[in-house]
Coordinates of C-alpha atoms in Angstrom, one line a residue:
Chain A
M2 CA 52.6 98.3 95.9
S3 CA 56.0 97.2 94.8
D4 CA 59.2 99.1 94.9
I5 CA 61.2 97.1 92.4
I6 CA 59.8 94.8 89.7
V7 CA 62.0 93.0 87.3
E8 CA 60.3 91.6 84.2
N9 CA 61.7 89.1 81.8
L10 CA 65.1 90.6 82.2
S11 CA 67.9 89.3 80.0
K12 CA 71.4 90.5 79.6
T13 CA 73.8 89.4 77.0
F14 CA 77.4 90.5 76.8
L15 CA 79.3 90.5 73.6
S16 CA 82.8 89.3 74.0
K17 CA 85.6 88.2 71.7
D18 CA 84.6 84.6 72.0
G19 CA 81.0 85.2 71.2
T20 CA 78.1 86.1 73.4
V21 CA 77.7 85.5 77.1
E22 CA 74.2 85.3 78.5
A23 CA 74.7 86.7 82.0
L24 CA 71.0 86.8 82.8
K25 CA 68.1 84.8 81.3
N26 CA 64.5 85.8 81.7
V27 CA 64.8 87.0 85.3
N28 CA 61.5 87.9 87.1
L29 CA 61.6 89.4 90.6
E30 CA 59.3 91.4 92.8
I31 CA 60.8 93.3 95.6
H32 CA 58.4 94.9 98.0
S33 CA 58.9 98.2 99.7
G34 CA 60.6 97.8 103.0
D35 CA 61.9 94.3 102.3
I36 CA 65.4 93.1 102.9
Y37 CA 65.8 91.0 99.8
G38 CA 68.7 88.7 99.3
I39 CA 69.9 87.6 95.9
I40 CA 72.2 84.7 96.3
G41 CA 74.2 82.6 93.9
M42 CA 77.6 81.2 93.3
S43 CA 80.3 83.1 91.4
G44 CA 79.3 83.7 87.9
A45 CA 75.6 83.3 88.5
G46 CA 74.9 86.8 87.3
K47 CA 74.2 88.5 90.7
S48 CA 76.4 91.5 90.1
T49 CA 75.0 92.0 86.7
L50 CA 71.5 91.8 88.0
V51 CA 72.0 94.3 90.8
R52 CA 73.6 96.7 88.2
C53 CA 70.5 96.4 86.1
L54 CA 68.4 97.6 89.1
N55 CA 70.0 101.1 88.7
Y56 CA 70.8 100.8 85.0
L57 CA 74.5 100.8 85.5
E58 CA 74.0 97.9 83.1
V59 CA 71.3 98.3 80.6
P60 CA 69.4 95.1 80.1
T61 CA 69.3 93.5 76.7
E62 CA 65.7 92.6 77.1
G63 CA 63.0 93.0 79.7
R64 CA 62.2 95.8 82.1
V65 CA 63.0 97.1 85.5
L66 CA 60.3 99.1 87.2
I67 CA 60.9 101.3 90.2
D68 CA 57.7 102.4 91.9
G69 CA 55.9 101.4 88.7
K70 CA 58.1 103.5 86.4
P71 CA 60.2 101.6 83.9
L72 CA 63.8 102.8 84.0
S73 CA 64.1 102.4 80.3
S74 CA 61.6 105.3 79.8
F75 CA 64.1 107.7 81.5
S76 CA 66.4 110.0 79.7
E77 CA 70.0 110.1 80.7
K78 CA 69.4 113.0 82.9
E79 CA 66.3 111.6 84.5
L80 CA 68.2 108.4 85.1
R81 CA 70.9 110.2 86.9
A82 CA 68.3 111.8 89.1
E83 CA 66.6 108.5 89.8
R84 CA 70.0 107.0 90.8
Q85 CA 70.2 109.5 93.5
S86 CA 67.3 107.7 95.2
I87 CA 69.0 104.4 94.9
G88 CA 72.1 104.0 97.1
M89 CA 74.7 101.4 96.4
I90 CA 77.5 99.9 98.4
F91 CA 80.2 97.6 97.1
Q92 CA 82.5 94.7 98.1
H93 CA 85.6 96.9 97.9
F94 CA 83.9 100.0 99.3
N95 CA 84.9 102.2 96.4
L96 CA 85.6 105.3 98.4
L97 CA 87.5 108.3 97.1
M98 CA 90.9 107.6 98.5
Q99 CA 92.2 111.2 98.2
K100 CA 89.2 112.6 100.0
S101 CA 88.5 112.7 103.8
V102 CA 85.7 110.6 105.3
E103 CA 83.6 113.7 105.5
A104 CA 84.2 114.7 101.9
N105 CA 83.3 111.2 100.8
V106 CA 79.9 111.5 102.6
C107 CA 79.4 115.0 101.2
F108 CA 80.1 113.9 97.6
P109 CA 76.6 112.6 96.6
M110 CA 75.1 115.7 98.3
Q111 CA 77.2 118.0 96.1
I112 CA 76.0 116.1 93.1
K113 CA 72.5 116.8 94.3
G114 CA 73.4 120.5 94.6
K115 CA 73.2 120.8 98.4
S116 CA 75.1 123.7 99.9
R117 CA 78.4 122.9 101.6
A118 CA 77.1 123.8 105.0
D119 CA 74.0 121.7 104.7
A120 CA 76.0 118.8 103.3
R121 CA 78.5 119.0 106.2
K122 CA 75.7 119.0 108.8
R123 CA 74.0 116.0 107.2
A124 CA 77.4 114.2 107.0
A125 CA 77.9 114.7 110.7
E126 CA 74.5 113.1 111.4
L127 CA 75.2 110.2 109.1
L128 CA 78.7 109.6 110.5
E129 CA 77.1 109.6 114.0
L130 CA 74.6 107.0 112.8
V131 CA 77.3 104.7 111.5
G132 CA 79.4 105.3 114.6
L133 CA 82.3 107.1 112.9
S134 CA 82.0 110.7 114.2
E135 CA 85.5 110.9 115.4
K136 CA 86.9 109.7 112.0
R137 CA 85.4 112.7 110.1
K138 CA 88.8 114.1 109.2
S139 CA 90.5 110.8 108.5
Y140 CA 91.2 109.4 105.1
P141 CA 90.0 106.0 103.9
A142 CA 93.5 104.5 103.9
Q143 CA 93.6 105.0 107.7
L144 CA 90.4 103.0 108.3
S145 CA 89.8 99.3 108.7
G146 CA 87.6 97.4 106.2
G147 CA 84.5 97.6 108.4
Q148 CA 85.0 101.3 109.0
K149 CA 85.4 101.9 105.2
Q150 CA 82.1 100.1 104.6
R151 CA 80.4 102.2 107.3
V152 CA 81.6 105.3 105.4
A153 CA 80.3 103.8 102.2
I154 CA 76.9 103.2 104.0
A155 CA 76.8 106.8 105.3
R156 CA 77.7 108.0 101.8
A157 CA 74.9 105.9 100.3
L158 CA 72.4 107.2 102.8
A159 CA 73.4 110.8 102.2
M160 CA 71.1 110.8 99.2
D161 CA 68.1 109.8 101.3
P162 CA 67.6 106.8 99.1
K163 CA 64.4 104.7 99.1
I164 CA 66.5 101.7 98.0
L165 CA 69.9 100.5 99.0
L166 CA 71.7 98.0 96.8
C167 CA 74.5 96.0 98.5
D168 CA 76.9 94.3 96.1
E169 CA 78.7 91.6 98.1
A170 CA 79.0 94.3 100.8
T171 CA 80.3 92.0 103.5
S172 CA 82.4 89.6 101.3
A173 CA 85.7 91.4 102.0
L174 CA 85.1 91.5 105.8
D175 CA 85.8 89.1 108.6
P176 CA 82.8 87.3 110.3
Q177 CA 82.6 89.7 113.2
T178 CA 82.7 92.8 111.1
T179 CA 80.2 91.2 108.8
V180 CA 77.8 90.9 111.7
Q181 CA 78.2 94.5 112.7
I182 CA 77.6 95.7 109.2
L183 CA 74.5 93.5 108.8
E184 CA 73.2 94.8 112.1
L185 CA 73.7 98.4 110.8
L186 CA 71.9 97.5 107.6
K187 CA 69.0 96.0 109.5
E188 CA 68.8 99.1 111.7
I189 CA 68.7 101.3 108.7
N190 CA 66.0 99.2 107.2
Q191 CA 63.8 99.4 110.3
K192 CA 64.5 103.0 111.1
Y193 CA 64.1 104.6 107.7
G194 CA 62.1 101.9 105.9
I195 CA 64.6 101.7 103.1
T196 CA 64.3 98.7 100.8
I197 CA 67.5 96.8 100.9
V198 CA 68.7 94.4 98.2
I199 CA 71.6 92.3 99.2
I200 CA 73.8 90.4 96.7
T201 CA 75.8 87.7 98.3
H202 CA 77.3 84.2 97.9
Q203 CA 77.0 83.5 101.7
M204 CA 73.8 81.8 102.9
S205 CA 74.7 83.0 106.4
V206 CA 74.1 86.6 105.3
V207 CA 70.7 85.8 103.9
R208 CA 69.8 83.9 107.0
A209 CA 70.9 86.7 109.2
I210 CA 68.9 89.6 107.8
C211 CA 66.9 88.9 104.7
S212 CA 63.2 88.4 104.7
H213 CA 63.0 87.2 101.1
V214 CA 65.5 85.5 98.9
A215 CA 66.0 84.8 95.2
I216 CA 68.5 82.0 94.3
L217 CA 70.3 82.6 91.1
K218 CA 72.0 79.9 89.0
D219 CA 73.6 80.4 85.6
G220 CA 71.8 83.6 85.1
E221 CA 68.4 82.2 85.9
V222 CA 66.2 82.5 89.0
A223 CA 66.1 79.0 90.4
E224 CA 63.9 79.7 93.4
T225 CA 62.3 82.7 95.2
G226 CA 60.4 83.0 98.4
L227 CA 60.5 83.7 102.1
V228 CA 63.9 82.9 103.6
S229 CA 62.2 80.8 106.3
D230 CA 60.5 78.7 103.6
I231 CA 63.6 78.1 101.6
F232 CA 65.5 77.1 104.6
A233 CA 62.8 74.7 105.6
H234 CA 62.0 73.3 102.2
P235 CA 64.6 74.0 99.6
K236 CA 63.1 72.8 96.3
T237 CA 65.9 73.0 93.9
Q238 CA 69.3 71.4 93.7
V239 CA 71.1 74.7 93.9
A240 CA 69.2 75.8 97.0
K241 CA 70.2 72.6 98.7
E242 CA 73.8 73.1 97.6
L243 CA 73.9 76.6 99.0
L244 CA 72.4 75.4 102.3
R245 CA 74.9 72.6 102.5
N246 CA 77.7 75.1 102.1
D247 CA 76.2 77.2 104.8
V248 CA 78.2 75.8 107.7
G249 CA 80.8 77.1 110.1
N250 CA 80.7 80.9 109.7
D251 CA 77.4 81.4 111.4
V252 CA 76.4 85.0 111.6
Q253 CA 75.4 85.6 115.2
M254 CA 72.9 88.4 115.0
K255 CA 71.5 90.0 118.1
A256 CA 68.1 88.5 118.7
P257 CA 65.5 91.1 117.7
D258 CA 63.8 91.1 121.1
G259 CA 66.9 89.7 122.8
A260 CA 65.8 89.1 126.4
K261 CA 62.8 87.0 125.6
T262 CA 64.6 84.5 123.4
K263 CA 67.5 84.4 125.8
D264 CA 65.2 83.4 128.7
K265 CA 63.9 80.6 126.7
I266 CA 67.4 79.3 125.9
Q267 CA 68.6 79.7 129.5
H268 CA 66.4 76.9 130.8
G269 CA 68.8 74.0 131.4
E270 CA 72.5 73.4 131.2
I271 CA 74.1 73.9 127.9
I272 CA 77.0 71.8 126.7
R273 CA 79.1 71.6 123.7
I274 CA 80.0 68.2 122.2
V275 CA 82.7 67.8 119.7
F276 CA 82.7 64.9 117.3
S277 CA 86.2 63.8 116.7
E278 CA 86.4 60.0 116.8
N279 CA 84.4 57.5 115.0
S280 CA 81.0 58.6 116.1
A281 CA 79.1 58.8 112.9
F282 CA 78.3 55.1 112.6
E283 CA 75.5 55.3 115.1
P284 CA 73.0 58.1 115.6
V285 CA 74.4 59.1 119.1
I286 CA 72.0 61.8 120.1
A287 CA 68.9 59.9 119.0
N288 CA 70.0 56.7 120.7
M289 CA 70.8 58.7 123.9
M290 CA 67.3 60.2 124.0
L291 CA 65.8 56.7 123.4
T292 CA 68.0 55.3 126.2
F293 CA 67.2 57.9 128.8
Q294 CA 63.7 58.7 127.7
E295 CA 64.4 62.4 128.0
P296 CA 64.6 65.0 125.2
V297 CA 67.5 67.4 124.8
N298 CA 67.3 70.6 122.8
I299 CA 69.7 70.9 119.9
L300 CA 70.6 74.6 119.7
K301 CA 73.2 74.3 117.1
A302 CA 74.6 71.5 115.0
D303 CA 77.6 72.0 112.8
T304 CA 79.0 68.8 111.6
K305 CA 80.7 67.9 108.4
N306 CA 81.2 64.6 106.8
V307 CA 84.9 64.0 106.5
G308 CA 85.6 60.7 104.9
G309 CA 82.5 59.1 106.3
V310 CA 83.1 60.3 109.9
A311 CA 81.2 63.2 111.4
K312 CA 83.5 66.0 112.4
G313 CA 82.3 69.1 114.1
E314 CA 80.3 70.2 117.1
M315 CA 76.8 70.4 118.5
I316 CA 75.4 72.6 121.2
L317 CA 72.9 70.7 123.4
Q318 CA 70.6 71.9 126.1
F319 CA 69.3 69.7 128.8
R320 CA 66.0 70.0 130.5
K321 CA 65.8 72.3 133.5
H322 CA 66.6 70.4 136.7
S323 CA 67.4 67.3 134.6
Q324 CA 68.2 64.4 136.9
K325 CA 69.8 62.4 134.1
K326 CA 72.2 64.9 132.7
E327 CA 75.4 63.6 134.3
E328 CA 74.5 60.1 133.1
M329 CA 73.8 61.5 129.7
K330 CA 77.2 63.3 129.6
Q331 CA 78.9 60.0 130.5
Y332 CA 77.0 58.3 127.7
L333 CA 78.3 60.8 125.2
L334 CA 81.9 60.5 126.6
D335 CA 81.7 56.7 126.3
R336 CA 80.9 57.1 122.7
G337 CA 84.1 59.0 122.0
L338 CA 82.7 62.5 122.0
A339 CA 84.3 65.4 123.8
V340 CA 82.0 67.2 126.1
G341 CA 82.6 70.7 127.3
E342 CA 81.0 74.0 128.2
A343 CA 79.4 76.4 125.8
P344 CA 80.0 79.7 127.5
E345 CA 78.8 81.9 124.6
Y346 CA 75.4 80.3 124.9
V347 CA 74.9 81.0 128.6
Chain B
M2 CA 140.4 126.2 80.4
F3 CA 138.3 128.0 83.0
E4 CA 139.6 131.6 82.5
E5 CA 137.0 132.3 79.9
L6 CA 134.4 131.4 82.6
M7 CA 135.4 134.1 85.0
K8 CA 134.7 136.9 82.5
P9 CA 131.6 138.9 83.5
Q10 CA 130.1 138.6 80.1
T11 CA 130.4 134.8 80.3
I12 CA 128.6 134.8 83.6
D13 CA 125.9 137.0 82.2
M14 CA 125.6 134.7 79.3
I15 CA 125.2 131.7 81.5
L16 CA 122.6 133.4 83.7
K17 CA 120.7 134.4 80.6
G18 CA 120.9 130.8 79.4
I19 CA 119.4 129.6 82.7
R20 CA 116.6 132.1 82.4
E21 CA 115.9 131.1 78.8
T22 CA 115.9 127.4 79.7
L23 CA 113.5 127.9 82.5
Y24 CA 111.3 130.1 80.4
M25 CA 111.2 127.6 77.6
T26 CA 110.7 124.5 79.8
L27 CA 108.1 125.9 82.1
F28 CA 106.1 127.9 79.5
S29 CA 106.0 125.0 77.1
T30 CA 105.1 122.5 79.8
L31 CA 102.3 124.9 80.9
L32 CA 101.0 125.3 77.3
G33 CA 101.5 121.6 76.8
Y34 CA 99.1 120.8 79.7
V35 CA 96.6 123.4 78.5
F36 CA 96.1 121.2 75.4
G37 CA 97.5 117.9 76.5
L38 CA 95.5 117.5 79.7
P39 CA 92.1 117.7 77.9
M40 CA 93.5 115.5 75.2
G41 CA 94.5 112.9 77.8
V42 CA 91.1 113.1 79.4
L43 CA 89.5 112.5 76.0
L44 CA 91.7 109.6 75.3
T45 CA 90.8 108.1 78.6
I46 CA 87.0 108.5 78.4
S47 CA 86.6 107.8 74.7
D48 CA 88.4 104.5 74.9
E49 CA 86.5 101.2 74.9
G50 CA 85.0 100.7 78.3
G51 CA 85.6 104.4 79.2
L52 CA 83.1 106.8 80.6
W53 CA 82.1 108.1 77.2
P54 CA 83.2 105.5 74.6
H55 CA 83.7 106.9 71.1
K56 CA 85.7 104.6 68.8
L57 CA 86.4 107.1 66.0
L58 CA 87.5 110.0 68.3
Y59 CA 89.8 107.6 70.2
K60 CA 91.3 106.3 67.0
V61 CA 91.9 109.8 65.6
L62 CA 93.5 111.1 68.8
D63 CA 95.5 107.9 69.2
V64 CA 97.0 108.1 65.7
I65 CA 97.8 111.8 66.1
V66 CA 99.6 111.2 69.4
N67 CA 101.5 108.3 67.9
I68 CA 102.6 110.2 64.8
V69 CA 103.9 113.2 66.7
R70 CA 105.5 111.1 69.3
S71 CA 107.4 109.0 66.8
I72 CA 109.0 111.9 65.0
P73 CA 112.5 112.6 66.6
F74 CA 112.4 116.0 68.3
L75 CA 115.2 117.4 66.3
I76 CA 113.4 116.6 63.0
L77 CA 110.2 118.0 64.4
L78 CA 112.0 121.2 65.3
I79 CA 113.1 121.7 61.7
V80 CA 109.8 120.6 60.2
L81 CA 108.0 123.1 62.4
I82 CA 110.2 126.2 61.5
P83 CA 107.7 127.6 59.0
F84 CA 104.9 127.1 61.5
T85 CA 107.0 128.6 64.3
R86 CA 107.8 131.6 62.1
F87 CA 104.1 132.0 61.3
V88 CA 103.2 132.0 65.0
T89 CA 106.0 134.0 66.5
G90 CA 107.5 135.8 63.5
K91 CA 110.8 134.2 64.2
G92 CA 112.4 130.9 63.3
Y93 CA 114.9 130.8 66.2
G94 CA 115.4 131.9 69.8
P95 CA 113.6 130.9 73.0
T96 CA 110.1 132.0 72.1
A97 CA 110.3 130.2 68.8
T98 CA 111.5 127.1 70.6
V99 CA 108.5 127.2 72.9
V100 CA 106.2 126.6 69.9
S101 CA 108.0 123.4 68.8
L102 CA 108.5 122.3 72.4
T103 CA 104.7 122.7 73.0
V104 CA 103.9 120.8 69.9
A105 CA 106.1 118.0 71.0
A106 CA 104.9 118.2 74.6
I107 CA 101.1 117.9 73.9
P108 CA 101.0 114.3 72.7
F109 CA 103.5 113.2 75.3
I110 CA 101.4 114.9 78.0
A111 CA 98.2 113.4 76.6
R112 CA 99.7 109.9 76.8
V113 CA 101.0 110.2 80.4
V114 CA 97.7 111.8 81.5
E115 CA 95.9 108.9 79.9
S116 CA 98.0 106.4 81.7
S117 CA 97.5 108.2 85.1
L118 CA 93.8 108.4 84.7
K119 CA 93.5 104.8 83.6
E120 CA 95.0 103.8 86.9
V121 CA 92.0 105.1 88.8
D122 CA 90.0 102.2 90.3
A123 CA 87.0 101.4 88.1
G124 CA 85.0 100.7 91.2
V125 CA 85.2 104.3 92.4
I126 CA 84.0 105.5 89.0
E127 CA 81.1 103.1 89.2
A128 CA 80.3 104.3 92.7
A129 CA 80.1 107.9 91.4
K130 CA 77.9 106.8 88.5
S131 CA 75.6 105.0 91.0
M132 CA 75.2 108.3 92.8
G133 CA 74.0 109.9 89.6
A134 CA 77.2 111.8 88.8
G135 CA 77.5 112.9 85.2
T136 CA 80.5 112.4 82.9
F137 CA 81.9 115.9 83.5
R138 CA 81.7 115.7 87.2
I139 CA 83.3 112.3 87.3
V140 CA 86.2 113.5 85.2
W141 CA 86.6 116.7 87.4
K142 CA 85.8 115.3 90.8
V143 CA 86.8 111.7 90.6
L144 CA 89.3 111.0 87.9
L145 CA 91.5 114.0 88.2
V146 CA 91.4 114.0 92.0
E147 CA 92.0 110.3 92.5
A148 CA 94.9 110.4 90.0
R149 CA 96.4 113.5 91.5
T150 CA 99.6 111.9 92.8
S151 CA 100.2 110.0 89.6
L152 CA 99.5 113.1 87.5
I153 CA 102.1 115.1 89.5
V154 CA 104.7 112.4 89.3
N155 CA 104.2 112.3 85.6
A156 CA 104.3 116.1 85.3
T157 CA 107.8 115.9 86.9
I158 CA 108.9 113.4 84.2
V159 CA 107.4 115.7 81.5
V160 CA 109.3 118.8 82.8
G161 CA 112.5 116.7 82.8
T162 CA 111.9 115.6 79.2
I163 CA 111.0 119.1 78.0
L164 CA 114.1 120.4 79.6
G165 CA 116.1 117.9 77.7
Y166 CA 114.3 118.8 74.4
S167 CA 115.0 122.5 75.1
A168 CA 118.7 121.8 75.3
M169 CA 118.4 119.9 72.1
A170 CA 116.9 122.9 70.5
G171 CA 120.2 124.6 71.1
T172 CA 121.7 122.9 68.0
V173 CA 119.4 125.0 65.8
G174 CA 119.9 128.2 67.7
G175 CA 117.0 127.7 70.1
G176 CA 118.6 129.6 73.0
G177 CA 119.1 128.5 76.6
L178 CA 121.8 126.5 78.2
G179 CA 121.8 123.9 75.4
D180 CA 122.5 126.6 72.9
I181 CA 125.5 127.7 74.9
A182 CA 126.8 124.2 75.3
V183 CA 126.6 123.6 71.6
R184 CA 128.0 126.9 70.5
Y185 CA 130.9 127.1 73.0
G186 CA 131.5 123.5 73.9
Y187 CA 131.0 121.9 70.5
Y188 CA 131.9 124.6 68.0
R189 CA 134.6 126.5 69.9
Y190 CA 136.0 123.7 72.1
E191 CA 135.4 125.8 75.3
V192 CA 135.2 122.7 77.4
G193 CA 134.9 124.6 80.6
I194 CA 131.7 126.4 79.6
M195 CA 130.3 123.2 78.2
I196 CA 130.9 121.4 81.5
V197 CA 129.3 124.3 83.5
T198 CA 126.2 124.3 81.3
V199 CA 125.8 120.5 81.5
V200 CA 126.2 120.6 85.2
L201 CA 123.5 123.3 85.4
L202 CA 121.2 121.3 83.3
V203 CA 121.6 118.3 85.5
L204 CA 121.0 120.5 88.6
L205 CA 117.8 121.9 87.1
V206 CA 116.4 118.4 86.3
Q207 CA 117.3 117.4 89.9
I208 CA 115.6 120.4 91.4
F209 CA 112.4 119.8 89.4
Q210 CA 112.4 116.1 90.2
T211 CA 112.8 116.8 93.9
I212 CA 110.1 119.5 94.0
G213 CA 107.7 117.3 92.0
M214 CA 108.1 114.3 94.2
L215 CA 107.7 116.4 97.3
I216 CA 104.5 117.9 96.1
A217 CA 103.2 114.5 95.0
R218 CA 103.9 112.9 98.3
R219 CA 102.5 115.8 100.3
L220 CA 99.2 115.6 98.4
D221 CA 98.8 111.8 98.5
R222 CA 96.2 110.7 101.1
R223 CA 96.6 107.0 100.5
R224 CA 99.2 106.6 103.1
T225 CA 98.2 105.5 106.6
G226 CA 100.7 107.7 108.4
T227 CA 99.9 110.9 110.2
G228 CA 101.2 113.1 107.3
A229 CA 98.0 112.4 105.5
A230 CA 95.7 114.0 108.1
E231 CA 95.3 117.7 108.1

């Protein structure tokens, strides 16, 4: 059983300079309960695609089926009713600026025809869920970006949707806030079983919470599959490119079953090494392991090639009770690397 | 030059003038909004990329607005005399002036309403659509509410303009302070009375402006200060 099926979808826009093919023959299958990422660079057609999923954009060709029913078969009125079961959040939050937080969350329930009292009660529950109970009477202008997106999420959930569409929902947020919002989305997905479709240009977002991903390039689907597969074996050029750009802003999600993973990592001493000098000409880590005949665990590697020299950092973990770790540290220092502590990994 | 002013009948006349000016200005602004606001909404939503695009309707409204707006008010006033007489039974006086003022106000109001509504963030409208809101609800609950501040600021400008027009109507016996200024100041060289009426007109505009801005600011929730919270 599938929640969302996209079949041979094409969308052409008419503009003054002729036609623009935003989407070309897109096929997707998004299963119920998935967190599905749609990634692509600017202009790849992601935003158009997500708007086709609730028919804010009507496709030029092809079909969108929600629970087996094609959206094209709906009348305007039925379509509006269907949209109430598909929540949507946006990059710029799109809250009613003249309405209080509570009124914003109540808005979709009023559309649905809920009584004011019921709507308020539900709004209070939802604001509690997103952690903004005390901001009930505030106005959006008084909130931070992350808080605004939480309000938007509460508003989207007010309709009890089965699907939540996120259009670049974290792109206007800083990395830490992004993590919090993604954690909230994951929680919602697990708690209520809501299918989540995430449009993004950041691989780190996909990596953090998506189970499946579709890579979009120039309006076409280049690759689809499990996130883990694509990270392991990117088949297409664009997938490789997106992965290559995926450095630096790592999204540090809480591990799902935190303790267990943490135990595993806490085995030996963890150090941070920083590549700053000419250290790219020889494979330092590999040579070190060959020299000392002892493996180290690479927890994180974030290096960039700057003019033929590796710049960046790695987080290494030594074996428990390693006898050779001081020697190994010296080995690294001798090769022009800075060695330090990695407190956030301990 | 001021002795004429001190006479009780002069004072009565000026007080009557104020009443008439207020009556003409406020009544025609109100009537103007009754027709101009829906017209402005239609202009907004029927335009290309609007909520309810309708090329022909937009074109027709657009042309009507432009035609009426481009006729100088004094000419419009004279052209409309037969119509005014038909509606009110009189070709002159404050009530007659209300008719022509309203006719002039409607397209002006439609235009400023259109410009206010078009300022509303397209994203918010899209969000409302994504929640399954219909066109009417979006107009009523999103467009008009989100544009509230801008609508009130523009209404203040409208009142000021209509007040100016009403004074202009004085030249053809329209009543109000403008009428007094023309009759006494222009025809009878009673400079004192003219100055007093002009000062009163300036004061009225000032008062409306202040009140309008105050209301607009009080109702705006986009500021981050404490004033926005209830």
